[in-house]
Amino acid sequence: MIPVNEFRSITSEQNPQFRVLKPWWDVLSEYLGIAMLMMGVFGCTLQLTQDKISCLPNRFTDLSGGDRDCSHLRQENESLWEFAITKRLGPNVVEVFGRKNGLDIHQYEFVNHFCYERAVHWYGKYFPYLVVIHSMIFMVASSFWFKFPGTSSKIELFVIILGKCFDSPWTTRAISKVYEERREERMVVWRKNTMTKSAADNNDDIVSLIRSSIKSGSDQKPSEATASLLDKKEGEQAKALFEKVRKFRTHVEEADLLYFMYVLQTALKVFKFALITVYSVALVPNIQIMVMCSVPPDLTGFSAFCSYCYICFVGVYGLLCIYSLFHRFHRPLKEYSFEAVRMETGINDIPDVKNDFAFLLHLSDQYDALYSKRFAVFLSEVSECRLRQLNLNHEWTADKLRARLTRNAAERLELPLFLLPGLPDTVFEISEVESLKLELISNVTVPGTVSQLTALQEIVLIHSPAKLQLAALSHLRENLKVLRLGFEGPEQVPLWMYTLQSLEELHLSGALSAELSRSPALDSLRDLKNLRVLTLRCKLTKIPPSIVDVSSQLQRLCVHNEGTRLQVYNSLKKLVNLSALELTGCGLERIPSAVFSLSLLQELDLRENRLSTVEEILSLQHCRRLTVLRLRHNDISCVAEHISKLRALETLDLSWNKIRSLPPRLCYCTKLRHLDLSHNQLASLPSEIGVLQCLQFLSVAFNSLESLPEELFSCKRLQVLALGNNSISSLSPRVGNLAQLVRLELKGNRLESLPAELADCLSLRLAAVIVEDGLTDLLPPDVKDRMKRR
């Protein structure tokens, strides 16, 4: 005998967690299916284990002693064989008396089978089997979407994630955190209202009341935080849950296969119900109490009562299926709104979902609406950010951050953070930080606790969009001195940047288009009243007009255009207080005329442009304070004689050009201290170079020099002399006159020996003489010893 559980294991799902996706009508339908299956199994068992029919002659002796006439049971004309059937009554067996016909037992069995096949209607004979088959079809249809390959994996994953979200400690913490914030907001509003109403009469009492309430609140917060604090393992599990929910939502919201399969199987059950109803109404009357040969249906395994019970069960089952279809099409189950959850929890960024994701949530609501509420926490980006912040604080302790402190180029104590999911709160416990560098960090929110960094002067944000809380903005507006921003597009430039009143240096690096340069957003530069240095590493076609707003205080302007041609320079004329100007990689072919009107200009850097001549250099004499001129990495082939007009020039960089000769009048710039002529095509140096008595640095490396003028060694203040990679065959003994020389580069020439007079260069050590290997070994031993001991 087959247990009913074997049928149930075949026709229903095995995972008990799937109950969250079963509304009440599906549960009731499942139990009705089990009841109908039991009726069918019991009917089949009775029909298989009992005699199907027993045929007897139509006259027999009654138990009372008289003969009983059964002829009234006949419905047809008499034939050769007429039989009646009887049942066993209790422990007594009816003794049959009738006509003697001389039949043996095998003939009686044949008559029984013959009468069963001819007299009993097929519906009565196979009714139990039909019940079993239909019940199994109902049960298979009810759980088919749990078995179908395209839906079972999604359902199983959803149920697993739903259960983990329900049990996660982060869910409780997130909801309670929002509740505490809302309570604090309401308390602040109440305090303001109370103070406004009674400020005149009872101001002192209210202030004391507020202080006591704040104190009690601060006393309670540590204990609450300790009680709700997640350990590192729970935080990592919640972080993984956020990632699973995000991927599951992306995958499931693309299609509505689950919704389609559920509607399809429900429609199949409704069709099956209609089919059973139609043929049962037509065929149930064939299950009669009296039929030919007087065969009661009890001996076939069913009675009329059982058949009508089965039809009633099928009717209830069908009504449930119809209700299920009505529920599917009456309500928009392919859309799910978390509006009620947002109102209740205060987590306002929970998104609404659609398609299969929405359908699964609707089904779970029929089981318990609390599941979707707790699940919604893991759809919130705010909740995820808070969890990420908590995990960051666990990982990046204050001691670990202190170990990363270094000195930057400006000699500020810098804390660099790279590729983190957020900004750890522990950063604001290191009060000695002077520069905070954040690179490739997403979702940066600077809290009000930044005021604890009393030494903070510089913030570097490289591809790290940042938001400031109001308290943080108030503090940085008054204290931040240097801001460096690296961004991919103009939309990533933060608006709070334009409110930093104490800012002295602003460095912007990113795709700041010409269109954005004309946008009103840059007009806010006028609020940067203390701005002294502005650097733009952008691809501009014109100098932004908004720079004029800070013309009165701007002292240094650097434009690194990365090869894009800068066409409009009119705004430069208004920067009357500018002392340093860098126009790098701007595609310049001539020195802009706007530069000549900058009378206070001290430093001009035009490197990496397309300058082929500097004839306009004469106009630079109007810049009477110009001390630094850098023109390296251009296409300059000759230097104009007018360069001698730049009397105040101290640094001249003409390296990486195509200069073949130098004008002697260059040496009339008698204040020159730094002269770089490396990487050119010079064949000789003018003898007037000896006039440069202030010269401390001279580089003519990577040229075509074959000899050096003797006058060069009259520049007694020379400290660095770079002569490498030329064609020099000998070095004059007068090199000993350079008493302040600390570095001498001679490698890459044709030297075969070094003069012993190098020992007279009192500041020159042997290790600072850069020559080919073995060339210093040719020096006299005493010279080498003297130079080594320095």
Tab-separated table of C-alpha atoms in Angstrom, residues 280-496:
chain	number	residue	atom	x	y	z
A	280	SER	CA	-19.243	15.248	-13.527
A	281	VAL	CA	-22.629	16.923	-13.879
A	282	ALA	CA	-23.270	14.753	-16.920
A	283	LEU	CA	-21.937	11.450	-15.587
A	284	VAL	CA	-22.574	11.400	-11.833
A	285	PRO	CA	-26.206	10.186	-12.330
A	286	ASN	CA	-24.744	6.987	-13.770
A	287	ILE	CA	-23.550	6.063	-10.295
A	288	GLN	CA	-26.939	4.603	-9.230
A	289	ILE	CA	-28.174	2.721	-6.238
A	290	MET	CA	-29.859	0.160	-8.503
A	291	VAL	CA	-28.524	-0.905	-11.875
A	292	MET	CA	-28.889	-3.952	-14.058
A	293	CYS	CA	-28.198	-6.951	-11.841
A	294	SER	CA	-28.895	-4.720	-8.847
A	295	VAL	CA	-25.262	-3.725	-8.253
A	296	PRO	CA	-24.873	-1.195	-5.405
A	297	PRO	CA	-21.875	1.129	-5.939
A	298	ASP	CA	-20.423	0.305	-2.501
A	299	LEU	CA	-18.908	-2.803	-3.966
A	300	THR	CA	-17.078	-0.734	-6.601
A	301	GLY	CA	-15.164	1.261	-3.959
A	302	PHE	CA	-17.401	4.368	-3.836
A	303	SER	CA	-20.807	5.370	-2.749
A	304	ALA	CA	-22.916	8.201	-4.104
A	305	PHE	CA	-22.128	10.155	-0.936
A	306	CYS	CA	-18.361	9.994	-1.614
A	307	SER	CA	-18.783	11.123	-5.203
A	308	TYR	CA	-20.843	14.138	-4.141
A	309	CYS	CA	-18.278	14.999	-1.441
A	310	TYR	CA	-15.550	14.896	-4.068
A	311	ILE	CA	-17.544	17.185	-6.353
A	312	CYS	CA	-18.014	19.630	-3.454
A	313	PHE	CA	-14.245	19.661	-2.784
A	314	VAL	CA	-13.585	20.296	-6.459
A	315	GLY	CA	-16.119	23.128	-6.408
A	316	VAL	CA	-14.428	24.828	-3.439
A	317	TYR	CA	-11.027	24.276	-5.048
A	318	GLY	CA	-12.218	25.850	-8.275
A	319	LEU	CA	-13.650	28.870	-6.479
A	320	LEU	CA	-10.289	29.426	-4.802
A	321	CYS	CA	-8.544	29.281	-8.165
A	322	ILE	CA	-10.998	31.773	-9.633
A	323	TYR	CA	-10.410	34.079	-6.652
A	324	SER	CA	-6.667	33.731	-7.179
A	325	LEU	CA	-6.994	34.807	-10.803
A	326	PHE	CA	-9.250	37.688	-9.778
A	327	HIS	CA	-6.650	38.756	-7.219
A	328	ARG	CA	-3.916	38.683	-9.884
A	329	PHE	CA	-5.731	40.838	-12.398
A	330	HIS	CA	-7.677	43.079	-10.003
A	331	ARG	CA	-4.550	44.442	-8.261
A	332	PRO	CA	-1.363	45.719	-9.985
A	333	LEU	CA	0.880	42.929	-8.695
A	334	LYS	CA	3.685	43.823	-11.115
A	335	GLU	CA	4.358	47.025	-9.174
A	336	TYR	CA	5.199	47.295	-5.497
A	337	SER	CA	5.317	50.560	-3.579
A	338	PHE	CA	7.195	51.002	-0.306
A	339	GLU	CA	5.410	54.259	0.460
A	340	ALA	CA	3.928	52.924	3.697
A	341	VAL	CA	7.317	51.562	4.753
A	342	ARG	CA	8.970	54.894	3.980
A	343	MET	CA	6.405	56.725	6.077
A	344	GLU	CA	6.697	54.293	8.973
A	345	THR	CA	10.472	53.833	9.138
A	346	GLY	CA	11.589	57.274	7.942
A	347	ILE	CA	13.987	55.763	5.393
A	348	ASN	CA	12.911	57.892	2.455
A	349	ASP	CA	15.171	56.531	-0.293
A	350	ILE	CA	13.669	53.028	-0.475
A	351	PRO	CA	12.848	52.580	-4.199
A	352	ASP	CA	9.676	51.034	-5.572
A	353	VAL	CA	10.133	47.783	-7.517
A	354	LYS	CA	8.385	46.110	-10.428
A	355	ASN	CA	7.842	42.892	-12.398
A	356	ASP	CA	8.805	39.606	-10.714
A	357	PHE	CA	10.442	41.359	-7.779
A	358	ALA	CA	7.193	43.186	-7.005
A	359	PHE	CA	5.154	39.997	-7.454
A	360	LEU	CA	7.278	38.065	-4.945
A	361	LEU	CA	6.929	40.849	-2.391
A	362	HIS	CA	3.134	40.887	-2.828
A	363	LEU	CA	3.036	37.150	-2.131
A	364	SER	CA	5.243	37.491	0.963
A	365	ASP	CA	2.876	40.209	2.236
A	366	GLN	CA	0.053	37.645	2.249
A	367	TYR	CA	2.166	35.574	4.624
A	368	ASP	CA	3.560	38.378	6.821
A	369	ALA	CA	3.947	42.051	5.870
A	370	LEU	CA	6.869	42.371	8.294
A	371	TYR	CA	9.093	40.516	5.820
A	372	SER	CA	8.845	43.241	3.184
A	373	LYS	CA	9.438	45.971	5.797
A	374	ARG	CA	12.670	44.408	6.954
A	375	PHE	CA	13.654	43.540	3.412
A	376	ALA	CA	13.191	47.178	2.386
A	377	VAL	CA	16.087	48.228	4.625
A	378	PHE	CA	18.471	46.471	2.246
A	379	LEU	CA	17.113	48.420	-0.724
A	380	SER	CA	18.051	51.750	0.827
A	381	GLU	CA	21.287	53.440	-0.228
A	382	VAL	CA	21.273	55.486	2.968
A	383	SER	CA	21.157	52.326	5.030
A	384	GLU	CA	23.955	50.829	2.960
A	385	CYS	CA	26.090	53.935	3.451
A	386	ARG	CA	25.596	53.747	7.202
A	387	LEU	CA	26.616	50.110	7.229
A	388	ARG	CA	29.641	50.893	5.087
A	389	GLN	CA	30.581	53.627	7.532
A	390	LEU	CA	30.300	51.251	10.455
A	391	ASN	CA	32.526	48.667	8.772
A	392	LEU	CA	35.042	51.375	7.883
A	393	ASN	CA	35.293	52.450	11.495
A	394	HIS	CA	35.942	48.842	12.501
A	395	GLU	CA	38.698	48.429	9.917
A	396	TRP	CA	40.421	51.811	10.052
A	397	THR	CA	41.234	52.566	13.639
A	398	ALA	CA	42.907	55.786	14.732
A	399	ASP	CA	46.220	54.014	15.345
A	400	LYS	CA	46.192	52.509	11.868
A	401	LEU	CA	45.530	55.901	10.319
A	402	ARG	CA	48.300	57.583	12.307
A	403	ALA	CA	50.758	55.085	10.861
A	404	ARG	CA	49.977	56.475	7.378
A	405	LEU	CA	50.868	60.091	8.154
A	406	THR	CA	53.539	61.576	5.855
A	407	ARG	CA	54.916	64.968	4.865
A	408	ASN	CA	53.777	66.292	1.488
A	409	ALA	CA	55.582	68.651	-0.891
A	410	ALA	CA	54.419	71.654	1.128
A	411	GLU	CA	55.804	70.075	4.319
A	412	ARG	CA	52.329	69.610	5.740
A	413	LEU	CA	51.499	66.504	7.770
A	414	GLU	CA	49.290	64.631	5.314
A	415	LEU	CA	46.926	61.683	5.734
A	416	PRO	CA	46.449	59.953	2.341
A	417	LEU	CA	43.491	57.578	1.862
A	418	PHE	CA	43.097	55.656	-1.375
A	419	LEU	CA	40.297	53.506	-2.831
A	420	LEU	CA	38.109	53.264	0.271
A	421	PRO	CA	34.315	52.841	0.181
A	422	GLY	CA	33.906	55.935	2.349
A	423	LEU	CA	35.527	58.246	4.878
A	424	PRO	CA	36.136	56.636	8.297
A	425	ASP	CA	34.896	58.606	11.286
A	426	THR	CA	38.154	57.776	13.054
A	427	VAL	CA	39.925	60.248	10.748
A	428	PHE	CA	38.555	63.084	12.838
A	429	GLU	CA	40.226	61.724	15.957
A	430	ILE	CA	43.688	62.612	14.579
A	431	SER	CA	43.837	66.276	15.463
A	432	GLU	CA	47.415	66.792	14.220
A	433	VAL	CA	46.486	66.254	10.540
A	434	GLU	CA	47.280	69.312	8.394
A	435	SER	CA	46.380	67.893	4.967
A	436	LEU	CA	43.668	65.324	4.182
A	437	LYS	CA	44.077	63.576	0.824
A	438	LEU	CA	41.218	61.437	-0.493
A	439	GLU	CA	41.714	59.642	-3.795
A	440	LEU	CA	39.172	57.493	-5.649
A	441	ILE	CA	36.812	57.382	-2.678
A	442	SER	CA	33.112	57.394	-3.419
A	443	ASN	CA	30.312	58.658	-1.189
A	444	VAL	CA	32.420	61.036	0.877
A	445	THR	CA	30.419	62.937	3.467
A	446	VAL	CA	32.358	65.258	5.732
A	447	PRO	CA	30.590	65.487	9.106
A	448	GLY	CA	30.626	68.307	11.600
A	449	THR	CA	33.315	66.490	13.606
A	450	VAL	CA	35.857	67.839	11.100
A	451	SER	CA	36.109	70.757	13.522
A	452	GLN	CA	38.160	68.434	15.754
A	453	LEU	CA	40.990	68.644	13.177
A	454	THR	CA	42.257	71.947	14.523
A	455	ALA	CA	45.447	71.862	12.407
A	456	LEU	CA	43.695	71.050	9.107
A	457	GLN	CA	44.623	73.525	6.353
A	458	GLU	CA	44.455	71.516	3.130
A	459	ILE	CA	41.988	69.072	1.569
A	460	VAL	CA	42.776	67.064	-1.581
A	461	LEU	CA	39.856	65.369	-3.355
A	462	ILE	CA	40.967	63.361	-6.401
A	463	HIS	CA	37.954	61.785	-8.106
A	464	SER	CA	36.245	61.744	-4.738
A	465	PRO	CA	32.956	63.687	-4.845
A	466	ALA	CA	32.300	65.026	-1.368
A	467	LYS	CA	29.332	66.408	0.492
A	468	LEU	CA	29.578	68.619	3.544
A	469	GLN	CA	27.250	68.714	6.473
A	470	LEU	CA	26.219	72.185	7.542
A	471	ALA	CA	28.471	72.199	10.607
A	472	ALA	CA	31.421	71.004	8.505
A	473	LEU	CA	30.807	73.722	5.917
A	474	SER	CA	30.728	76.390	8.593
A	475	HIS	CA	34.054	75.207	9.977
A	476	LEU	CA	35.837	74.827	6.626
A	477	ARG	CA	34.545	78.174	5.394
A	478	GLU	CA	36.545	79.855	8.137
A	479	ASN	CA	39.610	77.600	8.370
A	480	LEU	CA	40.426	75.826	5.087
A	481	LYS	CA	43.364	77.390	3.224
A	482	VAL	CA	44.096	75.004	0.324
A	483	LEU	CA	41.680	72.945	-1.788
A	484	ARG	CA	42.741	70.578	-4.581
A	485	LEU	CA	40.016	68.975	-6.694
A	486	GLY	CA	40.350	66.293	-9.373
A	487	PHE	CA	37.189	65.444	-11.289
A	488	GLU	CA	36.014	63.814	-14.508
A	489	GLY	CA	33.298	66.246	-15.520
A	490	PRO	CA	32.078	69.734	-14.607
A	491	GLU	CA	29.051	68.291	-12.816
A	492	GLN	CA	31.376	66.903	-10.142
A	493	VAL	CA	32.622	70.336	-9.088
A	494	PRO	CA	31.017	70.865	-5.668
A	495	LEU	CA	29.034	74.046	-5.122
A	496	TRP	CA	30.274	74.404	-1.565
